[in-house]
Amino acid sequence: MHRYRPTPIPGSEITAEASYYRRRDILRMGAVGGFSLAAPSLAFSATELAAKPGGYDPKEELTAEADATSYNNFYEFGTGKADPAAKSGDFNPTPWTVKVDGMVGKPAEFDLDALMALGLEERIYRMRCVEAWSMVIPWIGFPLASLLDRVEPLGSAKYVAFETVVRPEEMPGQRGIFQPLNWPYVEGLRLDEARHPLTILSMGLYGKTLPNQNGAPVRLVTPWKYGFKGIKSIVRITLTEEQPASTWNRLAPSEYGFYANVNPEVDHPRWSQAVENRIGGGGFFGSNERPTLPFNGYGDEVASLYEGMDLKANF
Ligand code: MTE
């Protein structure tokens, strides 16, 4: 029986000594009798995790947990990178339900235990932000395809639309005079992208439940796309026939395409996408530049999804 238990330590209080989480360590801790004995703050047990050794591991150094949980984009809590960690303390992600509807045979609502029961795995993915920085993060989640299978998409469904919660009382970025975006934050994928085995809904990172600033309790991760596709705190998933709206594309269509595939040949109007700065390794912005790879290095897995498409026009 899967029981969602929020990690007791708020991410905003995680300090440097806890920051270097290593995949080896999680596997070793699992081998010696489970996380709860080895590290009381980990909310997922080894059996719940069923980490897949070697699967999707880019074998690159993990970003420090303290960086991944303190340098965030989550405009519902403010537009500054430090705002999500600093201003999400009032956000309460439990209880929670995700409604799945639209062009499906069996619309349903999933609570957190039902989502966990879809089978959590650890996936170490590179994440590349459109703002030219990148991280390597050990996510915990389940394939989105597992959820979609449950609701039985109809033959006419072509896209999947996602929606974030709207809670001005808990989300300071949704209050006040300056509203940077239209709420709810929305995103979309083509159905085949959504069903791709790399696409997960994440419920945790670094062996813990997702901190609020990273999109608690459940968010999208598509590692071959720019980070803005990774919509956080999802409350609704709708299968559609027409291409759904996406927040950044609606705001600035010339800067943010619907597809948002990482493509070093398509520059953002305000900066190059040819190189990226890997967060960590030196100062916070230590000189850690490296070339950006097509599809963020996941071309072998996903390039076939876009055969015949002009990826400069469909950016
Ligand atoms: N989801 C919501 N609801 N609101 C947001 O502002 N920002 C996006 C994405 N998901 C955002 C969101 C952007 S621009 C990025 S780069 C990633 O979240 C950042 O994810 P991270 O903070 O976990 O690294």
XYZ file of C-alpha atoms and ligand atoms in Angstrom:
339
model
C 0.000 0.000 0.000
C 1.423 3.356 -1.017
C 1.015 6.240 1.372
C 2.090 9.708 0.413
C 4.106 11.165 3.269
C 5.476 14.661 2.760
C 9.141 14.980 3.634
C 9.185 16.701 7.014
C 12.034 19.120 6.256
C 10.858 22.069 4.116
C 13.147 22.375 1.112
C 13.856 25.988 1.992
C 15.621 24.803 5.132
C 17.802 22.198 3.489
C 21.337 23.338 4.024
C 24.646 22.686 2.403
C 25.545 19.638 4.476
C 22.620 17.752 2.988
C 23.295 19.003 -0.483
C 25.472 16.352 -2.078
C 23.197 13.490 -2.710
C 24.756 10.691 -4.702
C 22.947 8.031 -6.613
C 25.366 5.458 -5.226
C 24.323 6.465 -1.744
C 20.643 6.028 -2.394
C 21.251 2.548 -3.761
C 23.537 1.646 -0.868
C 21.084 2.960 1.706
C 18.388 0.912 0.048
C 20.613 -2.165 0.277
C 21.137 -1.757 4.014
C 17.524 -1.762 4.989
C 15.666 1.229 3.646
C 15.851 4.955 3.680
C 13.833 5.537 6.769
C 16.531 3.925 8.925
C 19.479 5.484 7.148
C 18.018 8.957 6.753
C 14.804 9.809 8.585
C 13.972 12.765 6.353
C 13.518 10.644 3.230
C 9.868 10.080 2.601
C 10.129 7.372 -0.040
C 11.207 3.885 1.008
C 13.585 1.822 -1.099
C 10.827 -0.512 -2.209
C 8.604 2.399 -3.210
C 11.418 3.828 -5.275
C 12.510 0.746 -7.187
C 15.404 2.797 -8.569
C 16.421 1.707 -12.032
C 20.199 1.376 -11.966
C 21.708 2.719 -15.157
C 18.397 3.647 -16.743
C 18.480 7.197 -18.111
C 21.485 8.123 -15.988
C 23.618 10.648 -17.893
C 26.556 9.767 -15.595
C 27.281 13.405 -14.946
C 27.814 14.953 -11.559
C 24.552 15.713 -9.797
C 23.687 19.315 -9.103
C 23.838 20.081 -5.400
C 20.412 19.661 -3.850
C 20.726 23.089 -2.232
C 21.062 24.678 -5.692
C 18.224 22.698 -7.266
C 15.897 23.733 -4.448
C 16.903 27.382 -4.088
C 17.335 28.641 -7.681
C 13.901 28.179 -9.212
C 11.312 29.542 -11.585
C 7.794 29.371 -10.152
C 6.070 32.675 -10.856
C 3.103 31.858 -8.631
C 5.511 32.654 -5.781
C 7.271 35.594 -7.435
C 9.527 36.252 -10.391
C 12.891 36.161 -8.602
C 14.918 32.925 -8.572
C 14.977 32.931 -4.760
C 11.252 33.718 -4.392
C 9.882 30.170 -4.760
C 11.981 28.814 -1.875
C 11.494 31.933 0.252
C 7.777 32.517 -0.339
C 6.179 29.087 -0.683
C 5.999 28.278 3.017
C 2.221 28.811 3.157
C 1.546 26.486 0.245
C -0.104 23.254 1.353
C 0.092 20.475 -1.242
C -1.833 17.907 0.793
C -4.462 16.725 0.298
C -4.377 16.988 -3.495
C -6.166 15.571 -6.491
C -5.342 15.606 -10.177
C -8.380 15.558 -12.436
C -7.873 13.803 -15.779
C -10.571 14.493 -18.353
C -11.290 15.492 -21.946
C -11.095 12.976 -24.776
C -10.784 9.879 -22.624
C -12.969 6.852 -22.100
C -12.594 6.891 -18.331
C -12.170 10.341 -16.800
C -10.895 10.103 -13.235
C -9.493 11.951 -10.248
C -6.283 10.691 -8.698
C -5.219 11.461 -5.150
C -1.543 11.322 -4.187
C -1.655 7.722 -3.020
C -3.253 6.718 -6.323
C -0.509 8.556 -8.219
C 2.238 6.892 -6.172
C 0.645 3.526 -6.862
C 1.437 4.033 -10.557
C 5.016 3.074 -9.639
C 7.742 5.492 -8.596
C 11.223 5.243 -10.100
C 14.316 7.357 -9.856
C 15.350 9.050 -13.108
C 18.489 11.147 -13.298
C 17.856 13.750 -15.981
C 19.688 16.761 -17.320
C 17.489 19.836 -17.193
C 18.199 22.769 -19.517
C 16.522 26.087 -18.869
C 15.780 28.436 -21.766
C 17.802 30.994 -19.788
C 20.960 28.986 -20.613
C 21.675 27.268 -17.332
C 21.412 23.582 -16.633
C 21.307 21.091 -13.787
C 21.394 17.301 -13.323
C 18.625 16.224 -10.971
C 17.609 12.834 -9.553
C 13.849 12.936 -9.996
C 11.396 10.482 -8.507
C 8.318 9.904 -10.577
C 6.296 7.647 -12.813
C 5.837 7.588 -16.587
C 2.990 9.861 -17.636
C 1.984 7.037 -19.999
C 0.996 4.936 -16.970
C -1.524 7.577 -15.947
C -2.810 8.045 -19.497
C -3.332 4.292 -19.873
C -5.690 4.368 -16.886
C -8.026 6.904 -18.459
C -8.066 5.289 -21.912
C -7.454 8.132 -24.407
C -9.901 8.181 -27.330
C -8.615 7.809 -30.888
C -9.394 11.478 -31.561
C -7.127 12.734 -28.729
C -3.993 14.375 -30.158
C -2.660 16.556 -27.337
C -2.427 16.678 -23.553
C -3.069 19.963 -21.719
C -1.829 20.595 -18.167
C -2.959 23.157 -15.609
C -1.409 24.432 -12.367
C -3.396 25.191 -9.237
C -4.638 28.760 -8.598
C -4.444 29.688 -4.905
C -3.781 33.390 -4.374
C -4.195 32.906 -0.632
C -1.174 30.574 -0.599
C 0.730 31.884 -3.634
C 1.940 35.468 -3.208
C 2.784 35.838 -6.909
C -0.940 35.492 -7.669
C -1.850 38.417 -5.421
C -1.261 42.098 -5.726
C -1.005 44.629 -8.500
C 1.779 43.077 -10.544
C 0.595 39.829 -12.087
C 3.383 38.618 -14.374
C 1.374 35.841 -16.052
C -2.225 34.879 -16.698
C -3.305 32.178 -14.293
C -3.590 29.300 -14.305
C -0.156 28.450 -15.697
C -0.836 26.039 -18.552
C 1.279 23.772 -20.757
C 0.798 21.135 -23.400
C 2.406 18.196 -25.143
C 1.527 16.236 -28.233
C 0.068 12.885 -27.164
C 3.061 10.933 -28.514
C 5.434 13.181 -26.558
C 3.318 12.693 -23.462
C 3.438 8.928 -23.895
C 7.197 8.837 -24.528
C 8.970 6.746 -21.857
C 11.232 9.686 -20.909
C 8.206 11.804 -19.906
C 7.452 11.542 -16.217
C 5.266 13.139 -13.643
C 7.607 13.762 -10.740
C 6.630 13.586 -7.074
C 10.096 13.936 -5.602
C 13.765 14.660 -5.991
C 16.918 13.629 -4.113
C 14.990 10.833 -2.403
C 12.406 13.194 -0.887
C 8.958 14.446 -1.735
C 9.012 17.513 -3.987
C 9.611 20.729 -2.091
C 6.994 23.401 -2.773
C 9.418 25.462 -4.861
C 10.013 22.552 -7.259
C 6.316 21.980 -7.909
C 4.819 19.992 -5.042
C 3.148 17.623 -5.024
C 3.355 16.632 -8.705
C 4.958 18.250 -11.776
C 5.903 17.403 -15.338
C 9.479 16.568 -16.429
C 10.338 16.292 -20.149
C 14.143 16.268 -20.191
C 14.611 16.985 -23.914
C 12.643 20.222 -23.675
C 13.454 23.557 -22.076
C 12.594 23.729 -18.401
C 9.549 25.951 -18.829
C 7.630 22.944 -20.201
C 7.941 21.360 -16.745
C 4.659 22.668 -15.359
C 4.411 22.488 -11.580
C 1.708 21.718 -8.992
C -0.607 20.136 -11.570
C -4.334 19.901 -10.771
C -5.762 19.034 -14.157
C -4.740 17.063 -17.242
C -7.043 17.255 -20.265
C -6.770 15.312 -23.513
C -7.669 17.438 -26.517
C -7.914 17.325 -30.270
C -6.514 20.836 -30.807
C -3.062 22.053 -29.754
C -3.538 23.543 -26.283
C -2.275 26.930 -25.131
C 0.983 27.167 -23.221
C 1.676 30.053 -20.870
C 5.008 31.290 -22.257
C 4.033 30.743 -25.870
C 0.891 32.822 -25.321
C 2.898 35.575 -23.621
C 5.755 35.812 -26.144
C 5.275 33.525 -29.158
C 8.491 34.659 -30.834
C 10.530 33.692 -27.761
C 8.898 30.478 -26.577
C 7.616 27.903 -29.038
C 4.997 25.286 -28.299
C 7.506 22.480 -28.850
C 10.346 23.987 -26.805
C 12.727 21.199 -27.817
C 16.274 22.027 -26.732
C 17.910 23.130 -29.976
C 21.342 24.822 -29.944
C 20.672 26.082 -33.495
C 17.614 28.134 -32.600
C 18.649 31.114 -30.544
C 16.287 32.767 -28.145
C 15.892 36.379 -29.369
C 17.704 37.633 -26.273
C 20.439 35.030 -25.843
C 22.279 32.228 -27.617
C 21.262 28.652 -26.971
C 24.579 27.195 -28.200
C 26.130 26.886 -24.741
C 24.829 26.433 -21.237
C 26.153 27.051 -17.759
C 25.979 24.001 -15.492
C 24.990 25.257 -12.058
C 27.593 24.358 -9.429
C 31.247 23.473 -9.874
C 32.880 26.624 -8.637
C 30.842 29.564 -7.462
C 27.096 29.618 -7.844
C 27.684 30.675 -11.417
C 31.171 29.162 -11.625
C 32.562 29.029 -15.131
C 31.083 25.723 -16.078
C 30.078 26.360 -19.664
C 29.482 23.495 -22.018
C 27.932 23.113 -25.466
C 24.213 22.526 -25.490
C 23.284 19.263 -27.190
C 20.321 18.848 -29.563
C 17.332 17.582 -27.585
C 19.467 18.192 -24.498
C 21.407 14.991 -25.275
C 18.294 12.801 -25.586
C 18.277 12.760 -29.411
C 18.688 8.988 -29.689
C 15.500 8.565 -27.703
C 13.294 11.327 -29.070
C 14.475 12.580 -32.491
C 12.139 10.128 -34.251
C 9.142 11.928 -32.753
C 9.920 14.896 -35.005
C 10.834 13.190 -38.282
C 9.898 15.398 -41.209
C 9.308 18.479 -39.051
C 11.285 21.686 -39.514
C 12.532 22.192 -35.964
C 13.628 25.749 -36.694
C 10.096 26.736 -37.649
C 8.542 24.508 -34.962
C 10.777 25.616 -32.104
N 5.240 25.923 -13.495
C 4.447 26.871 -12.976
N 3.224 26.538 -12.545
N 4.845 28.172 -12.862
C 6.068 28.580 -13.314
O 6.388 29.782 -13.221
N 8.173 27.929 -14.399
C 8.739 27.017 -15.405
C 8.615 25.556 -14.987
N 7.297 25.278 -14.440
C 6.945 27.601 -13.889
C 6.490 26.250 -13.935
C 10.122 27.339 -15.714
S 10.397 28.784 -16.592
C 11.167 26.514 -15.369
S 12.753 26.821 -15.919
C 10.944 25.331 -14.505
O 9.618 25.265 -14.013
C 11.888 25.354 -13.316
O 11.790 24.179 -12.563
P 12.680 24.065 -11.231
O 12.470 25.312 -10.438
O 12.219 22.838 -10.519
O 14.112 23.942 -11.679
